[in-house]
Amino acid sequence: MTKRSSSSTMKNVHRILNTISWGTLMPIGAIIARYLKNFESADPLWFYLHISSQLVAYILGCLVGFGIGIFLGTRSHGIFNNSKSSA
């Protein structure tokens, strides 16, 4: 049985969270806003579904996913980011 490193696990968590947020929840929120608002019977409900889907996607993608990406970037060896330009 092979043991996974914490970096490998964090990369997988980063991939899955960003796939769920940007690849699933954001398009679902857009589809809800586009198609459900045409039904008068779903008047306030479509908006709340749209906002909650977009908000959860934003929180997962921008805050958690981006934070994990920054954390992984600081832990990776061999990649140097300098603020000085080499020109």
mmCIF file of N, CA, C and O in Angstrom:
data_model
loop_
_atom_site.group_PDB
_atom_site.id
_atom_site.type_symbol
_atom_site.label_atom_id
_atom_site.label_comp_id
_atom_site.label_asym_id
_atom_site.label_seq_id
_atom_site.Cartn_x
_atom_site.Cartn_y
_atom_site.Cartn_z
ATOM 1 N N MET A 1 0.850 -1.171 0.000
ATOM 2 C CA MET A 1 0.000 0.000 0.000
ATOM 3 C C MET A 1 0.901 1.242 0.000
ATOM 4 O O MET A 1 1.786 1.373 0.827
ATOM 5 N N THR A 2 0.643 2.145 -0.926
ATOM 6 C CA THR A 2 1.457 3.355 -1.005
ATOM 7 C C THR A 2 0.856 4.449 -0.145
ATOM 8 O O THR A 2 -0.351 4.562 -0.004
ATOM 9 N N LYS A 3 1.747 5.234 0.422
ATOM 10 C CA LYS A 3 1.316 6.325 1.280
ATOM 11 C C LYS A 3 1.350 7.625 0.489
ATOM 12 O O LYS A 3 2.326 7.936 -0.169
ATOM 13 N N ARG A 4 0.282 8.386 0.531
ATOM 14 C CA ARG A 4 0.215 9.673 -0.162
ATOM 15 C C ARG A 4 0.851 10.753 0.679
ATOM 16 O O ARG A 4 0.708 10.769 1.903
ATOM 17 N N SER A 5 1.516 11.667 0.000
ATOM 18 C CA SER A 5 2.063 12.808 0.726
ATOM 19 C C SER A 5 0.955 13.836 0.952
ATOM 20 O O SER A 5 -0.066 13.829 0.272
ATOM 21 N N SER A 6 1.192 14.711 1.908
ATOM 22 C CA SER A 6 0.187 15.733 2.181
ATOM 23 C C SER A 6 0.062 16.696 1.005
ATOM 24 O O SER A 6 -1.008 17.236 0.742
ATOM 25 N N SER A 7 1.164 16.889 0.260
ATOM 26 C CA SER A 7 1.129 17.764 -0.908
ATOM 27 C C SER A 7 0.237 17.178 -1.995
ATOM 28 O O SER A 7 -0.530 17.889 -2.636
ATOM 29 N N SER A 8 0.328 15.879 -2.196
ATOM 30 C CA SER A 8 -0.509 15.215 -3.195
ATOM 31 C C SER A 8 -1.987 15.293 -2.808
ATOM 32 O O SER A 8 -2.851 15.534 -3.649
ATOM 33 N N THR A 9 -2.262 15.102 -1.539
ATOM 34 C CA THR A 9 -3.643 15.193 -1.057
ATOM 35 C C THR A 9 -4.180 16.613 -1.212
ATOM 36 O O THR A 9 -5.319 16.799 -1.645
ATOM 37 N N MET A 10 -3.353 17.603 -0.889
ATOM 38 C CA MET A 10 -3.780 19.000 -1.030
ATOM 39 C C MET A 10 -4.020 19.360 -2.489
ATOM 40 O O MET A 10 -4.933 20.121 -2.808
ATOM 41 N N LYS A 11 -3.200 18.833 -3.398
ATOM 42 C CA LYS A 11 -3.406 19.081 -4.828
ATOM 43 C C LYS A 11 -4.745 18.514 -5.283
ATOM 44 O O LYS A 11 -5.466 19.147 -6.050
ATOM 45 N N ASN A 12 -5.068 17.303 -4.816
ATOM 46 C CA ASN A 12 -6.347 16.696 -5.178
ATOM 47 C C ASN A 12 -7.522 17.481 -4.610
ATOM 48 O O ASN A 12 -8.535 17.669 -5.283
ATOM 49 N N VAL A 13 -7.405 17.940 -3.373
ATOM 50 C CA VAL A 13 -8.463 18.762 -2.765
ATOM 51 C C VAL A 13 -8.628 20.052 -3.559
ATOM 52 O O VAL A 13 -9.750 20.481 -3.852
ATOM 53 N N HIS A 14 -7.519 20.670 -3.950
ATOM 54 C CA HIS A 14 -7.538 21.894 -4.746
ATOM 55 C C HIS A 14 -8.246 21.656 -6.080
ATOM 56 O O HIS A 14 -9.101 22.446 -6.500
ATOM 57 N N ARG A 15 -7.914 20.567 -6.752
ATOM 58 C CA ARG A 15 -8.550 20.231 -8.040
ATOM 59 C C ARG A 15 -10.050 19.994 -7.888
ATOM 60 O O ARG A 15 -10.852 20.503 -8.676
ATOM 61 N N ILE A 16 -10.413 19.217 -6.891
ATOM 62 C CA ILE A 16 -11.824 18.864 -6.713
ATOM 63 C C ILE A 16 -12.651 20.094 -6.348
ATOM 64 O O ILE A 16 -13.738 20.306 -6.904
ATOM 65 N N LEU A 17 -12.160 20.913 -5.422
ATOM 66 C CA LEU A 17 -12.905 22.113 -5.024
ATOM 67 C C LEU A 17 -13.097 23.066 -6.196
ATOM 68 O O LEU A 17 -14.186 23.614 -6.392
ATOM 69 N N ASN A 18 -12.056 23.289 -6.986
ATOM 70 C CA ASN A 18 -12.185 24.194 -8.118
ATOM 71 C C ASN A 18 -13.066 23.620 -9.221
ATOM 72 O O ASN A 18 -13.784 24.361 -9.880
ATOM 73 N N THR A 19 -13.030 22.303 -9.402
ATOM 74 C CA THR A 19 -13.915 21.687 -10.386
ATOM 75 C C THR A 19 -15.373 21.820 -9.968
ATOM 76 O O THR A 19 -16.235 22.144 -10.792
ATOM 77 N N ILE A 20 -15.643 21.589 -8.701
ATOM 78 C CA ILE A 20 -17.016 21.712 -8.211
ATOM 79 C C ILE A 20 -17.487 23.162 -8.290
ATOM 80 O O ILE A 20 -18.599 23.434 -8.760
ATOM 81 N N SER A 21 -16.632 24.103 -7.876
ATOM 82 C CA SER A 21 -17.085 25.495 -7.827
ATOM 83 C C SER A 21 -17.196 26.109 -9.213
ATOM 84 O O SER A 21 -18.252 26.610 -9.583
ATOM 85 N N TRP A 22 -16.114 26.089 -9.993
ATOM 86 C CA TRP A 22 -16.138 26.774 -11.293
ATOM 87 C C TRP A 22 -16.775 25.931 -12.394
ATOM 88 O O TRP A 22 -17.354 26.469 -13.331
ATOM 89 N N GLY A 23 -16.661 24.606 -12.278
ATOM 90 C CA GLY A 23 -17.179 23.751 -13.344
ATOM 91 C C GLY A 23 -18.605 23.291 -13.154
ATOM 92 O O GLY A 23 -19.247 22.858 -14.115
ATOM 93 N N THR A 24 -19.106 23.366 -11.917
ATOM 94 C CA THR A 24 -20.459 22.863 -11.668
ATOM 95 C C THR A 24 -21.379 23.941 -11.098
ATOM 96 O O THR A 24 -22.433 24.223 -11.684
ATOM 97 N N LEU A 25 -21.010 24.526 -9.967
ATOM 98 C CA LEU A 25 -21.923 25.444 -9.287
ATOM 99 C C LEU A 25 -22.120 26.765 -10.029
ATOM 100 O O LEU A 25 -23.235 27.297 -10.058
ATOM 101 N N MET A 26 -21.061 27.328 -10.600
ATOM 102 C CA MET A 26 -21.217 28.577 -11.360
ATOM 103 C C MET A 26 -22.130 28.399 -12.575
ATOM 104 O O MET A 26 -23.050 29.195 -12.768
ATOM 105 N N PRO A 27 -21.918 27.350 -13.402
ATOM 106 C CA PRO A 27 -22.857 27.157 -14.516
ATOM 107 C C PRO A 27 -24.292 26.858 -14.068
ATOM 108 O O PRO A 27 -25.241 27.315 -14.713
ATOM 109 N N ILE A 28 -24.442 26.137 -12.975
ATOM 110 C CA ILE A 28 -25.797 25.873 -12.473
ATOM 111 C C ILE A 28 -26.472 27.171 -12.063
ATOM 112 O O ILE A 28 -27.651 27.392 -12.359
ATOM 113 N N GLY A 29 -25.733 28.056 -11.401
ATOM 114 C CA GLY A 29 -26.293 29.355 -11.029
ATOM 115 C C GLY A 29 -26.688 30.181 -12.243
ATOM 116 O O GLY A 29 -27.716 30.858 -12.243
ATOM 117 N N ALA A 30 -25.887 30.133 -13.295
ATOM 118 C CA ALA A 30 -26.217 30.867 -14.513
ATOM 119 C C ALA A 30 -27.439 30.268 -15.209
ATOM 120 O O ALA A 30 -28.296 31.004 -15.710
ATOM 121 N N ILE A 31 -27.532 28.956 -15.226
ATOM 122 C CA ILE A 31 -28.688 28.288 -15.842
ATOM 123 C C ILE A 31 -29.956 28.610 -15.070
ATOM 124 O O ILE A 31 -31.011 28.880 -15.670
ATOM 125 N N ILE A 32 -29.879 28.616 -13.752
ATOM 126 C CA ILE A 32 -31.037 28.965 -12.926
ATOM 127 C C ILE A 32 -31.493 30.386 -13.232
ATOM 128 O O ILE A 32 -32.687 30.641 -13.414
ATOM 129 N N ALA A 33 -30.543 31.317 -13.308
ATOM 130 C CA ALA A 33 -30.907 32.708 -13.574
ATOM 131 C C ALA A 33 -31.490 32.872 -14.964
ATOM 132 O O ALA A 33 -32.396 33.677 -15.176
ATOM 133 N N ARG A 34 -30.974 32.140 -15.919
ATOM 134 C CA ARG A 34 -31.430 32.314 -17.299
ATOM 135 C C ARG A 34 -32.805 31.706 -17.548
ATOM 136 O O ARG A 34 -33.639 32.293 -18.234
ATOM 137 N N TYR A 35 -33.038 30.496 -17.036
ATOM 138 C CA TYR A 35 -34.243 29.772 -17.414
ATOM 139 C C TYR A 35 -35.359 29.809 -16.378
ATOM 140 O O TYR A 35 -36.534 29.795 -16.753
ATOM 141 N N LEU A 36 -35.057 29.846 -15.086
ATOM 142 C CA LEU A 36 -36.131 29.808 -14.090
ATOM 143 C C LEU A 36 -36.791 31.158 -13.867
ATOM 144 O O LEU A 36 -37.910 31.212 -13.374
ATOM 145 N N LYS A 37 -36.116 32.252 -14.218
ATOM 146 C CA LYS A 37 -36.745 33.550 -13.978
ATOM 147 C C LYS A 37 -37.909 33.809 -14.938
ATOM 148 O O LYS A 37 -38.709 34.704 -14.704
ATOM 149 N N ASN A 38 -38.026 33.020 -15.981
ATOM 150 C CA ASN A 38 -39.140 33.171 -16.921
ATOM 151 C C ASN A 38 -40.455 32.636 -16.372
ATOM 152 O O ASN A 38 -41.511 32.957 -16.893
ATOM 153 N N PHE A 39 -40.392 31.821 -15.326
ATOM 154 C CA PHE A 39 -41.595 31.281 -14.718
ATOM 155 C C PHE A 39 -42.042 32.188 -13.580
ATOM 156 O O PHE A 39 -41.306 32.408 -12.621
ATOM 157 N N GLU A 40 -43.245 32.714 -13.671
ATOM 158 C CA GLU A 40 -43.753 33.611 -12.633
ATOM 159 C C GLU A 40 -43.973 32.890 -11.315
ATOM 160 O O GLU A 40 -43.884 33.504 -10.253
ATOM 161 N N SER A 41 -44.239 31.596 -11.367
ATOM 162 C CA SER A 41 -44.483 30.847 -10.137
ATOM 163 C C SER A 41 -43.203 30.671 -9.309
ATOM 164 O O SER A 41 -43.273 30.424 -8.110
ATOM 165 N N ALA A 42 -42.040 30.804 -9.945
ATOM 166 C CA ALA A 42 -40.764 30.656 -9.238
ATOM 167 C C ALA A 42 -40.092 32.006 -9.052
ATOM 168 O O ALA A 42 -38.871 32.108 -9.041
ATOM 169 N N ASP A 43 -40.917 33.061 -8.863
ATOM 170 C CA ASP A 43 -40.371 34.420 -8.884
ATOM 171 C C ASP A 43 -39.298 34.692 -7.843
ATOM 172 O O ASP A 43 -38.179 34.998 -8.215
ATOM 173 N N PRO A 44 -39.528 34.575 -6.543
ATOM 174 C CA PRO A 44 -38.378 34.873 -5.667
ATOM 175 C C PRO A 44 -37.429 33.682 -5.522
ATOM 176 O O PRO A 44 -36.263 33.846 -5.236
ATOM 177 N N LEU A 45 -37.940 32.468 -5.753
ATOM 178 C CA LEU A 45 -37.133 31.276 -5.533
ATOM 179 C C LEU A 45 -35.950 31.191 -6.485
ATOM 180 O O LEU A 45 -34.849 30.844 -6.080
ATOM 181 N N TRP A 46 -36.138 31.530 -7.765
ATOM 182 C CA TRP A 46 -35.030 31.421 -8.724
ATOM 183 C C TRP A 46 -33.870 32.330 -8.329
ATOM 184 O O TRP A 46 -32.708 31.966 -8.489
ATOM 185 N N PHE A 47 -34.210 33.509 -7.809
ATOM 186 C CA PHE A 47 -33.163 34.448 -7.431
ATOM 187 C C PHE A 47 -32.354 33.931 -6.246
ATOM 188 O O PHE A 47 -31.120 34.004 -6.242
ATOM 189 N N TYR A 48 -33.025 33.381 -5.241
ATOM 190 C CA TYR A 48 -32.330 32.868 -4.072
ATOM 191 C C TYR A 48 -31.505 31.631 -4.416
ATOM 192 O O TYR A 48 -30.400 31.452 -3.894
ATOM 193 N N LEU A 49 -32.008 30.775 -5.296
ATOM 194 C CA LEU A 49 -31.229 29.633 -5.755
ATOM 195 C C LEU A 49 -29.994 30.083 -6.534
ATOM 196 O O LEU A 49 -28.904 29.532 -6.371
ATOM 197 N N HIS A 50 -30.181 31.080 -7.385
ATOM 198 C CA HIS A 50 -29.079 31.623 -8.176
ATOM 199 C C HIS A 50 -28.008 32.226 -7.276
ATOM 200 O O HIS A 50 -26.811 31.922 -7.406
ATOM 201 N N ILE A 51 -28.403 33.066 -6.338
ATOM 202 C CA ILE A 51 -27.458 33.721 -5.448
ATOM 203 C C ILE A 51 -26.734 32.712 -4.560
ATOM 204 O O ILE A 51 -25.512 32.794 -4.386
ATOM 205 N N SER A 52 -27.444 31.747 -4.027
ATOM 206 C CA SER A 52 -26.793 30.771 -3.145
ATOM 207 C C SER A 52 -25.817 29.890 -3.920
ATOM 208 O O SER A 52 -24.724 29.596 -3.425
ATOM 209 N N SER A 53 -26.174 29.500 -5.133
ATOM 210 C CA SER A 53 -25.256 28.708 -5.950
ATOM 211 C C SER A 53 -23.999 29.496 -6.294
ATOM 212 O O SER A 53 -22.872 28.984 -6.190
ATOM 213 N N GLN A 54 -24.159 30.746 -6.693
ATOM 214 C CA GLN A 54 -23.011 31.574 -7.047
ATOM 215 C C GLN A 54 -22.154 31.894 -5.823
ATOM 216 O O GLN A 54 -20.926 31.912 -5.907
ATOM 217 N N LEU A 55 -22.785 32.119 -4.687
ATOM 218 C CA LEU A 55 -22.044 32.444 -3.469
ATOM 219 C C LEU A 55 -21.219 31.260 -2.978
ATOM 220 O O LEU A 55 -20.047 31.411 -2.618
ATOM 221 N N VAL A 56 -21.812 30.076 -2.973
ATOM 222 C CA VAL A 56 -21.075 28.883 -2.561
ATOM 223 C C VAL A 56 -19.930 28.613 -3.531
ATOM 224 O O VAL A 56 -18.813 28.276 -3.114
ATOM 225 N N ALA A 57 -20.170 28.794 -4.829
ATOM 226 C CA ALA A 57 -19.106 28.604 -5.818
ATOM 227 C C ALA A 57 -17.983 29.602 -5.608
ATOM 228 O O ALA A 57 -16.800 29.253 -5.697
ATOM 229 N N TYR A 58 -18.313 30.837 -5.315
ATOM 230 C CA TYR A 58 -17.298 31.861 -5.077
ATOM 231 C C TYR A 58 -16.476 31.546 -3.831
ATOM 232 O O TYR A 58 -15.247 31.656 -3.842
ATOM 233 N N ILE A 59 -17.155 31.144 -2.772
ATOM 234 C CA ILE A 59 -16.445 30.833 -1.525
ATOM 235 C C ILE A 59 -15.521 29.641 -1.719
ATOM 236 O O ILE A 59 -14.358 29.672 -1.318
ATOM 237 N N LEU A 60 -16.018 28.592 -2.365
ATOM 238 C CA LEU A 60 -15.182 27.419 -2.593
ATOM 239 C C LEU A 60 -14.035 27.720 -3.537
ATOM 240 O O LEU A 60 -12.896 27.328 -3.299
ATOM 241 N N GLY A 61 -14.323 28.418 -4.630
ATOM 242 C CA GLY A 61 -13.306 28.644 -5.651
ATOM 243 C C GLY A 61 -12.313 29.713 -5.301
ATOM 244 O O GLY A 61 -11.102 29.491 -5.376
ATOM 245 N N CYS A 62 -12.791 30.859 -4.918
ATOM 246 C CA CYS A 62 -11.883 31.985 -4.678
ATOM 247 C C CYS A 62 -11.206 31.908 -3.325
ATOM 248 O O CYS A 62 -9.992 32.062 -3.235
ATOM 249 N N LEU A 63 -11.950 31.697 -2.315
ATOM 250 C CA LEU A 63 -11.361 31.754 -0.975
ATOM 251 C C LEU A 63 -10.623 30.462 -0.615
ATOM 252 O O LEU A 63 -9.432 30.491 -0.308
ATOM 253 N N VAL A 64 -11.311 29.339 -0.698
ATOM 254 C CA VAL A 64 -10.699 28.080 -0.277
ATOM 255 C C VAL A 64 -9.744 27.558 -1.346
ATOM 256 O O VAL A 64 -8.598 27.225 -1.053
ATOM 257 N N GLY A 65 -10.196 27.481 -2.586
ATOM 258 C CA GLY A 65 -9.357 26.955 -3.655
ATOM 259 C C GLY A 65 -8.123 27.798 -3.903
ATOM 260 O O GLY A 65 -7.009 27.282 -4.069
ATOM 261 N N PHE A 66 -8.290 29.103 -3.935
ATOM 262 C CA PHE A 66 -7.162 30.003 -4.145
ATOM 263 C C PHE A 66 -6.207 29.955 -2.958
ATOM 264 O O PHE A 66 -4.988 29.967 -3.128
ATOM 265 N N GLY A 67 -6.751 29.882 -1.758
ATOM 266 C CA GLY A 67 -5.916 29.784 -0.566
ATOM 267 C C GLY A 67 -5.069 28.515 -0.563
ATOM 268 O O GLY A 67 -3.886 28.548 -0.225
ATOM 269 N N ILE A 68 -5.665 27.397 -0.946
ATOM 270 C CA ILE A 68 -4.906 26.152 -1.029
ATOM 271 C C ILE A 68 -3.845 26.257 -2.124
ATOM 272 O O ILE A 68 -2.719 25.776 -1.953
ATOM 273 N N GLY A 69 -4.169 26.896 -3.235
ATOM 274 C CA GLY A 69 -3.190 27.090 -4.301
ATOM 275 C C GLY A 69 -2.005 27.923 -3.853
ATOM 276 O O GLY A 69 -0.851 27.608 -4.169
ATOM 277 N N ILE A 70 -2.258 28.985 -3.122
ATOM 278 C CA ILE A 70 -1.170 29.809 -2.588
ATOM 279 C C ILE A 70 -0.336 29.003 -1.596
ATOM 280 O O ILE A 70 0.902 29.054 -1.608
ATOM 281 N N PHE A 71 -0.995 28.240 -0.746
ATOM 282 C CA PHE A 71 -0.288 27.404 0.216
ATOM 283 C C PHE A 71 0.601 26.387 -0.491
ATOM 284 O O PHE A 71 1.759 26.186 -0.107
ATOM 285 N N LEU A 72 0.080 25.742 -1.536
ATOM 286 C CA LEU A 72 0.881 24.779 -2.281
ATOM 287 C C LEU A 72 2.045 25.463 -2.991
ATOM 288 O O LEU A 72 3.124 24.891 -3.115
ATOM 289 N N GLY A 73 1.830 26.683 -3.468
ATOM 290 C CA GLY A 73 2.896 27.413 -4.132
ATOM 291 C C GLY A 73 4.036 27.769 -3.204
ATOM 292 O O GLY A 73 5.207 27.748 -3.599
ATOM 293 N N THR A 74 3.714 28.072 -1.963
ATOM 294 C CA THR A 74 4.783 28.398 -1.008
ATOM 295 C C THR A 74 5.550 27.161 -0.568
ATOM 296 O O THR A 74 6.704 27.267 -0.180
ATOM 297 N N ARG A 75 4.927 26.008 -0.640
ATOM 298 C CA ARG A 75 5.590 24.767 -0.234
ATOM 299 C C ARG A 75 6.372 24.112 -1.360
ATOM 300 O O ARG A 75 7.133 23.188 -1.101
ATOM 301 N N SER A 76 6.180 24.536 -2.605
ATOM 302 C CA SER A 76 6.867 23.878 -3.716
ATOM 303 C C SER A 76 8.307 24.361 -3.798
ATOM 304 O O SER A 76 8.580 25.553 -3.704
ATOM 305 N N HIS A 77 9.203 23.440 -3.970
ATOM 306 C CA HIS A 77 10.620 23.754 -4.053
ATOM 307 C C HIS A 77 11.019 23.895 -5.509
ATOM 308 O O HIS A 77 10.509 23.213 -6.385
ATOM 309 N N GLY A 78 11.937 24.790 -5.778
ATOM 310 C CA GLY A 78 12.435 24.970 -7.130
ATOM 311 C C GLY A 78 11.740 26.070 -7.895
ATOM 312 O O GLY A 78 12.107 26.377 -9.015
ATOM 313 N N ILE A 79 10.720 26.676 -7.337
ATOM 314 C CA ILE A 79 10.024 27.784 -7.981
ATOM 315 C C ILE A 79 10.294 29.032 -7.157
ATOM 316 O O ILE A 79 9.986 29.088 -5.964
ATOM 317 N N PHE A 80 10.887 30.014 -7.787
ATOM 318 C CA PHE A 80 11.265 31.247 -7.089
ATOM 319 C C PHE A 80 10.507 32.419 -7.707
ATOM 320 O O PHE A 80 10.504 32.562 -8.928
ATOM 321 N N ASN A 81 9.893 33.202 -6.895
ATOM 322 C CA ASN A 81 9.195 34.392 -7.352
ATOM 323 C C ASN A 81 9.894 35.613 -6.786
ATOM 324 O O ASN A 81 9.890 35.852 -5.587
ATOM 325 N N ASN A 82 10.519 36.387 -7.644
ATOM 326 C CA ASN A 82 11.204 37.612 -7.226
ATOM 327 C C ASN A 82 10.413 38.809 -7.684
ATOM 328 O O ASN A 82 9.828 38.818 -8.766
ATOM 329 N N SER A 83 10.400 39.838 -6.881
ATOM 330 C CA SER A 83 9.696 41.055 -7.267
ATOM 331 C C SER A 83 10.543 41.941 -8.163
ATOM 332 O O SER A 83 10.059 42.874 -8.765
ATOM 333 N N LYS A 84 11.846 41.685 -8.239
ATOM 334 C CA LYS A 84 12.732 42.474 -9.090
ATOM 335 C C LYS A 84 12.655 41.959 -10.517
ATOM 336 O O LYS A 84 12.616 40.763 -10.764
ATOM 337 N N SER A 85 12.626 42.881 -11.470
ATOM 338 C CA SER A 85 12.608 42.471 -12.865
ATOM 339 C C SER A 85 14.034 42.214 -13.342
ATOM 340 O O SER A 85 14.979 42.831 -12.894
ATOM 341 N N SER A 86 14.179 41.292 -14.265
ATOM 342 C CA SER A 86 15.505 40.950 -14.761
ATOM 343 C C SER A 86 15.872 41.700 -16.023
ATOM 344 O O SER A 86 16.829 41.360 -16.686
ATOM 345 N N ALA A 87 15.108 42.691 -16.397
ATOM 346 C CA ALA A 87 15.366 43.423 -17.634
ATOM 347 C C ALA A 87 16.436 44.423 -17.523
ATOM 348 O O ALA A 87 17.128 44.890 -16.857
#
